[in-house]
Amino acid sequence: MIVVNTETIPGYEIVALKGLVQGNTIRAKHLGRDMAAGLKNLLGGELRGYTELLIEARRQALERMLAQAEQLEANAVVNVRFTTSAVTQGAAELYAYGTAVVAHEIAGKAEA
Amino acid sequence: MPLQFWLQVVPFVVLITLGFTVGGFVERRHLKRLAAWEAELADILVTDLKKLPVEVSAQHCGLVMGEVVIASDYFKTVAAKFKGMFGGELSTFQTLMDRARREALVRLMKRAKAMGANRVYNVRFESSNIGAMRRNKPSAMVELYAYGTAVHVPEQDASE
């Protein structure tokens, strides 16, 4: 599965449009991580626990989106966008969406 | 009364000095690292252009992302709250956002490089305030997220 956030895929030709695909996940933070974050708030710096949490959550949203694309028998997703929103205090929704398409490699161009 | 007074003042002063010294050190170290990484990744061209130039033949494209959650130190948070009463530019948070954005971009470029790409197209930035999500503790914690499409463009085309 090719995933890009451009409208076209370099070296490929889009032959069929399959429609919008989307995936989301809502995550709450961990108490231990929140305490570590409280300490970091005094000293400054990166909150690794939160960064990892968000990487994980975003990957899951992306995987759910890709599962939808697979169901539509697409082999690529173009124009992928991400958004984040706070649902309640302490929880965030991560949302990924894009357009599932069928793309074929342009013959001869890949070698050029 | 004096004991109560000291119990309130001493932790505050300790936290402020801790934030000022450690936070300042962390920030300077981070900026130094960022400069080093940016110099190392200078060969990767990053653009927010949507469309690829027609003459370019590109291979191995894929989504790359970089993200970071970063917190302000206590000194800066207090300083910003104080300054916020009078309005004007909050330069303490400006450097925080700048650091976070650069870090996210550096991580994105590192991943692009690991994929064997030399260009990243259609880069988008997104930020969200994590601090506001914490109960009763409005604090400056921000998530910066950068994503784009990494492509490899062969050398002879890259000059165009």
Short mmCIF file of C-alpha atoms in Angstrom, two decimals:
data_model
loop_
_atom_site.label_atom_id
_atom_site.label_comp_id
_atom_site.label_asym_id
_atom_site.label_seq_id
_atom_site.Cartn_x
_atom_site.Cartn_y
_atom_site.Cartn_z
CA MET A 1 0.00 0.00 0.00
CA ILE A 2 1.38 3.36 -1.04
CA VAL A 3 0.53 6.18 1.34
CA VAL A 4 1.30 9.77 0.40
CA ASN A 5 -0.06 13.16 1.32
CA THR A 6 0.36 14.60 -2.16
CA GLU A 7 -2.46 14.52 -4.69
CA THR A 8 -0.46 12.46 -7.14
CA ILE A 9 2.04 9.64 -6.70
CA PRO A 10 5.36 10.22 -8.42
CA GLY A 11 6.05 7.51 -10.97
CA TYR A 12 2.47 6.26 -10.78
CA GLU A 13 -0.73 6.94 -12.61
CA ILE A 14 -4.05 6.99 -10.81
CA VAL A 15 -6.53 4.86 -12.74
CA ALA A 16 -9.49 4.59 -10.38
CA LEU A 17 -10.93 6.57 -7.50
CA LYS A 18 -12.32 4.55 -4.61
CA GLY A 19 -13.44 7.29 -2.27
CA LEU A 20 -12.68 8.68 1.19
CA VAL A 21 -11.18 6.38 3.79
CA GLN A 22 -10.71 7.27 7.42
CA GLY A 23 -9.48 5.96 10.70
CA ASN A 24 -9.57 7.33 14.21
CA THR A 25 -8.69 6.46 17.76
CA ILE A 26 -9.29 8.14 21.09
CA ARG A 27 -6.60 7.80 23.71
CA ALA A 28 -6.46 8.69 27.34
CA LYS A 29 -3.18 9.35 29.08
CA HIS A 30 -1.57 7.11 31.64
CA LEU A 31 -1.42 8.22 35.28
CA GLY A 32 2.27 7.43 35.65
CA ARG A 33 3.06 9.29 32.47
CA ASP A 34 1.03 12.21 33.67
CA MET A 35 3.10 12.40 36.85
CA ALA A 36 6.31 12.33 34.84
CA ALA A 37 4.84 15.09 32.70
CA GLY A 38 4.18 17.14 35.82
CA LEU A 39 7.88 16.96 36.67
CA LYS A 40 8.85 17.93 33.14
CA ASN A 41 6.61 20.94 33.47
CA LEU A 42 8.98 22.29 36.08
CA LEU A 43 12.20 21.55 34.27
CA GLY A 44 11.17 21.85 30.65
CA GLY A 45 12.09 19.50 27.84
CA GLU A 46 10.56 16.73 25.83
CA LEU A 47 7.80 14.53 27.26
CA ARG A 48 8.88 11.21 25.78
CA GLY A 49 5.96 9.28 27.24
CA TYR A 50 3.46 11.54 25.49
CA THR A 51 5.40 11.53 22.25
CA GLU A 52 5.37 7.72 22.19
CA LEU A 53 1.70 7.64 23.10
CA LEU A 54 0.84 9.90 20.19
CA ILE A 55 3.06 8.01 17.73
CA GLU A 56 1.32 4.78 18.73
CA ALA A 57 -2.15 6.30 18.52
CA ARG A 58 -1.50 7.93 15.16
CA ARG A 59 -0.17 4.68 13.76
CA GLN A 60 -3.36 2.95 14.85
CA ALA A 61 -5.54 5.60 13.20
CA LEU A 62 -3.49 5.19 10.04
CA GLU A 63 -3.81 1.39 10.16
CA ARG A 64 -7.59 1.64 10.50
CA MET A 65 -7.63 3.94 7.50
CA LEU A 66 -5.51 1.47 5.51
CA ALA A 67 -7.82 -1.40 6.47
CA GLN A 68 -10.71 0.54 4.94
CA ALA A 69 -8.68 1.17 1.82
CA GLU A 70 -7.92 -2.53 1.55
CA GLN A 71 -11.62 -3.33 1.79
CA LEU A 72 -12.22 -1.01 -1.14
CA GLU A 73 -9.54 -2.92 -3.05
CA ALA A 74 -7.36 0.14 -3.43
CA ASN A 75 -3.59 -0.11 -3.59
CA ALA A 76 -2.77 3.45 -2.58
CA VAL A 77 -4.07 6.27 -0.41
CA VAL A 78 -3.40 9.82 -1.57
CA ASN A 79 -3.84 13.24 0.02
CA VAL A 80 -3.67 11.93 3.58
CA ARG A 81 -4.44 14.46 6.32
CA PHE A 82 -4.27 14.25 10.10
CA THR A 83 -6.20 16.11 12.74
CA THR A 84 -6.21 16.01 16.51
CA SER A 85 -8.97 17.11 18.83
CA ALA A 86 -9.46 17.07 22.57
CA VAL A 87 -12.64 15.13 23.32
CA THR A 88 -12.73 15.51 27.09
CA GLN A 89 -10.09 16.52 29.60
CA GLY A 90 -7.30 14.01 29.47
CA ALA A 91 -8.31 12.35 26.21
CA ALA A 92 -7.53 13.13 22.61
CA GLU A 93 -8.85 11.93 19.31
CA LEU A 94 -6.43 11.29 16.48
CA TYR A 95 -7.96 11.14 13.07
CA ALA A 96 -6.43 10.26 9.71
CA TYR A 97 -8.21 10.53 6.39
CA GLY A 98 -7.37 10.26 2.73
CA THR A 99 -8.57 9.16 -0.66
CA ALA A 100 -8.22 5.52 -1.66
CA VAL A 101 -7.19 5.04 -5.26
CA VAL A 102 -5.92 2.39 -7.62
CA ALA A 103 -2.58 3.37 -9.11
CA HIS A 104 -0.44 1.73 -11.77
CA GLU A 105 3.24 2.26 -12.24
CA ILE A 106 4.04 4.29 -15.35
CA ALA A 107 6.05 1.99 -17.58
CA GLY A 108 9.52 3.19 -18.47
CA LYS A 109 9.46 6.15 -16.14
CA ALA A 110 10.78 4.31 -13.12
CA GLU A 111 14.11 3.61 -14.82
CA ALA A 112 14.62 7.16 -16.10
CA MET B 1 2.24 32.82 60.50
CA PRO B 2 5.96 33.05 59.58
CA LEU B 3 6.15 29.26 59.13
CA GLN B 4 3.11 29.30 56.88
CA PHE B 5 4.63 32.15 54.90
CA TRP B 6 7.90 30.30 54.36
CA LEU B 7 6.07 27.10 53.44
CA GLN B 8 4.47 28.99 50.60
CA VAL B 9 7.43 31.05 49.47
CA VAL B 10 10.30 28.56 49.67
CA PRO B 11 8.89 25.90 47.28
CA PHE B 12 7.96 28.63 44.83
CA VAL B 13 11.46 30.10 44.86
CA VAL B 14 13.04 26.64 44.61
CA LEU B 15 10.85 25.72 41.64
CA ILE B 16 11.56 29.01 39.91
CA THR B 17 15.34 28.69 40.29
CA LEU B 18 15.20 25.02 39.30
CA GLY B 19 13.18 25.94 36.22
CA PHE B 20 15.52 28.79 35.37
CA THR B 21 18.77 26.82 35.69
CA VAL B 22 17.78 23.33 34.54
CA GLY B 23 15.25 24.60 32.00
CA GLY B 24 17.79 27.02 30.56
CA PHE B 25 20.38 24.27 30.34
CA VAL B 26 17.95 21.88 28.65
CA GLU B 27 16.97 24.56 26.15
CA ARG B 28 20.54 25.51 25.22
CA ARG B 29 21.48 21.83 24.82
CA HIS B 30 18.42 21.24 22.67
CA LEU B 31 19.16 24.22 20.42
CA LYS B 32 22.75 23.03 19.97
CA ARG B 33 21.58 19.54 19.04
CA LEU B 34 19.00 20.93 16.63
CA ALA B 35 21.64 23.02 14.86
CA ALA B 36 23.88 19.95 14.51
CA TRP B 37 21.05 17.79 13.16
CA GLU B 38 19.91 20.46 10.74
CA ALA B 39 23.43 20.78 9.37
CA GLU B 40 23.64 17.02 8.93
CA LEU B 41 20.28 16.79 7.17
CA ALA B 42 20.87 19.80 4.92
CA ASP B 43 20.93 17.58 1.82
CA ILE B 44 17.24 16.80 2.20
CA LEU B 45 15.06 19.35 0.48
CA VAL B 46 11.86 20.06 2.37
CA THR B 47 9.00 21.95 0.75
CA ASP B 48 5.31 22.46 1.31
CA LEU B 49 4.60 22.39 -2.44
CA LYS B 50 1.77 20.06 -3.34
CA LYS B 51 2.59 19.22 -6.91
CA LEU B 52 5.82 17.63 -7.98
CA PRO B 53 7.67 19.29 -10.84
CA VAL B 54 6.79 17.38 -14.00
CA GLU B 55 10.33 16.81 -15.23
CA VAL B 56 11.36 15.06 -12.05
CA SER B 57 11.32 11.28 -12.02
CA ALA B 58 10.89 10.14 -8.48
CA GLN B 59 10.96 6.77 -6.79
CA HIS B 60 10.21 5.20 -3.42
CA CYS B 61 7.65 7.61 -2.15
CA GLY B 62 5.88 7.28 1.16
CA LEU B 63 4.44 9.14 4.08
CA VAL B 64 6.90 10.34 6.70
CA MET B 65 6.10 12.03 9.97
CA GLY B 66 7.83 13.60 12.89
CA GLU B 67 6.29 14.47 16.20
CA VAL B 68 7.31 15.79 19.58
CA VAL B 69 5.58 16.78 22.80
CA ILE B 70 7.50 19.46 24.63
CA ALA B 71 6.97 21.26 27.91
CA SER B 72 7.95 24.68 29.12
CA ASP B 73 9.85 24.99 32.39
CA TYR B 74 8.32 26.51 35.52
CA PHE B 75 10.24 29.75 35.30
CA LYS B 76 9.04 30.42 31.77
CA THR B 77 5.46 29.49 32.58
CA VAL B 78 5.40 31.94 35.48
CA ALA B 79 7.20 34.62 33.48
CA ALA B 80 4.69 34.21 30.65
CA LYS B 81 1.73 34.40 33.04
CA PHE B 82 3.14 37.61 34.47
CA LYS B 83 3.78 39.08 31.04
CA GLY B 84 0.38 37.94 29.83
CA MET B 85 -1.22 40.43 32.19
CA PHE B 86 0.21 43.29 30.21
CA GLY B 87 -0.11 41.82 26.74
CA GLY B 88 2.57 41.86 24.09
CA GLU B 89 4.74 39.18 22.66
CA LEU B 90 5.46 36.15 24.83
CA SER B 91 8.96 35.38 23.63
CA THR B 92 9.35 32.54 26.15
CA PHE B 93 6.66 30.52 24.42
CA GLN B 94 7.86 31.62 21.02
CA THR B 95 11.17 29.80 21.58
CA LEU B 96 9.24 26.78 22.90
CA MET B 97 7.14 26.54 19.73
CA ASP B 98 10.18 27.13 17.58
CA ARG B 99 12.12 24.34 19.29
CA ALA B 100 9.19 21.94 19.00
CA ARG B 101 8.62 22.70 15.32
CA ARG B 102 12.29 22.31 14.46
CA GLU B 103 12.50 19.06 16.40
CA ALA B 104 9.43 17.65 14.61
CA LEU B 105 10.91 18.63 11.25
CA VAL B 106 14.30 17.11 12.12
CA ARG B 107 12.61 13.82 13.03
CA LEU B 108 10.66 13.89 9.79
CA MET B 109 13.86 14.47 7.83
CA LYS B 110 15.66 11.68 9.70
CA ARG B 111 12.92 9.24 8.73
CA ALA B 112 12.97 10.45 5.15
CA LYS B 113 16.72 9.89 5.07
CA ALA B 114 16.31 6.40 6.54
CA MET B 115 13.91 5.64 3.68
CA GLY B 116 16.56 6.70 1.19
CA ALA B 117 14.68 9.83 0.15
CA ASN B 118 16.25 13.19 -0.60
CA ARG B 119 13.14 15.34 -0.85
CA VAL B 120 10.02 15.78 1.24
CA TYR B 121 6.99 17.29 -0.46
CA ASN B 122 3.77 18.73 0.85
CA VAL B 123 4.95 19.17 4.43
CA ARG B 124 2.16 20.13 6.81
CA PHE B 125 2.43 21.18 10.43
CA GLU B 126 -0.14 20.62 13.08
CA SER B 127 -0.02 21.56 16.73
CA SER B 128 -2.21 20.76 19.67
CA ASN B 129 -2.18 21.96 23.21
CA ILE B 130 -1.72 19.00 25.54
CA GLY B 131 -1.48 21.20 28.62
CA ALA B 132 -5.09 22.33 28.35
CA MET B 133 -6.17 18.70 28.52
CA ARG B 134 -4.74 18.21 31.99
CA ARG B 135 -7.16 18.60 34.82
CA ASN B 136 -6.80 21.66 37.06
CA LYS B 137 -3.30 22.22 35.79
CA PRO B 138 -3.16 24.58 32.87
CA SER B 139 0.43 24.22 31.82
CA ALA B 140 2.42 24.86 28.69
CA MET B 141 2.72 21.52 26.94
CA VAL B 142 2.50 21.45 23.22
CA GLU B 143 2.53 18.75 20.60
CA LEU B 144 3.99 19.54 17.23
CA TYR B 145 3.38 17.18 14.38
CA ALA B 146 4.89 17.40 10.90
CA TYR B 147 4.08 15.13 7.99
CA GLY B 148 4.91 14.96 4.32
CA THR B 149 5.65 12.74 1.37
CA ALA B 150 9.24 11.56 1.08
CA VAL B 151 10.59 10.93 -2.40
CA HIS B 152 13.86 9.96 -3.88
CA VAL B 153 14.87 12.05 -6.86
CA PRO B 154 17.96 10.84 -8.75
CA GLU B 155 20.92 13.25 -8.78
CA GLN B 156 20.71 14.30 -12.44
CA ASP B 157 17.13 15.48 -11.93
CA ALA B 158 17.64 17.02 -8.53
CA SER B 159 19.46 20.05 -9.95
CA GLU B 160 16.45 21.20 -11.98
#
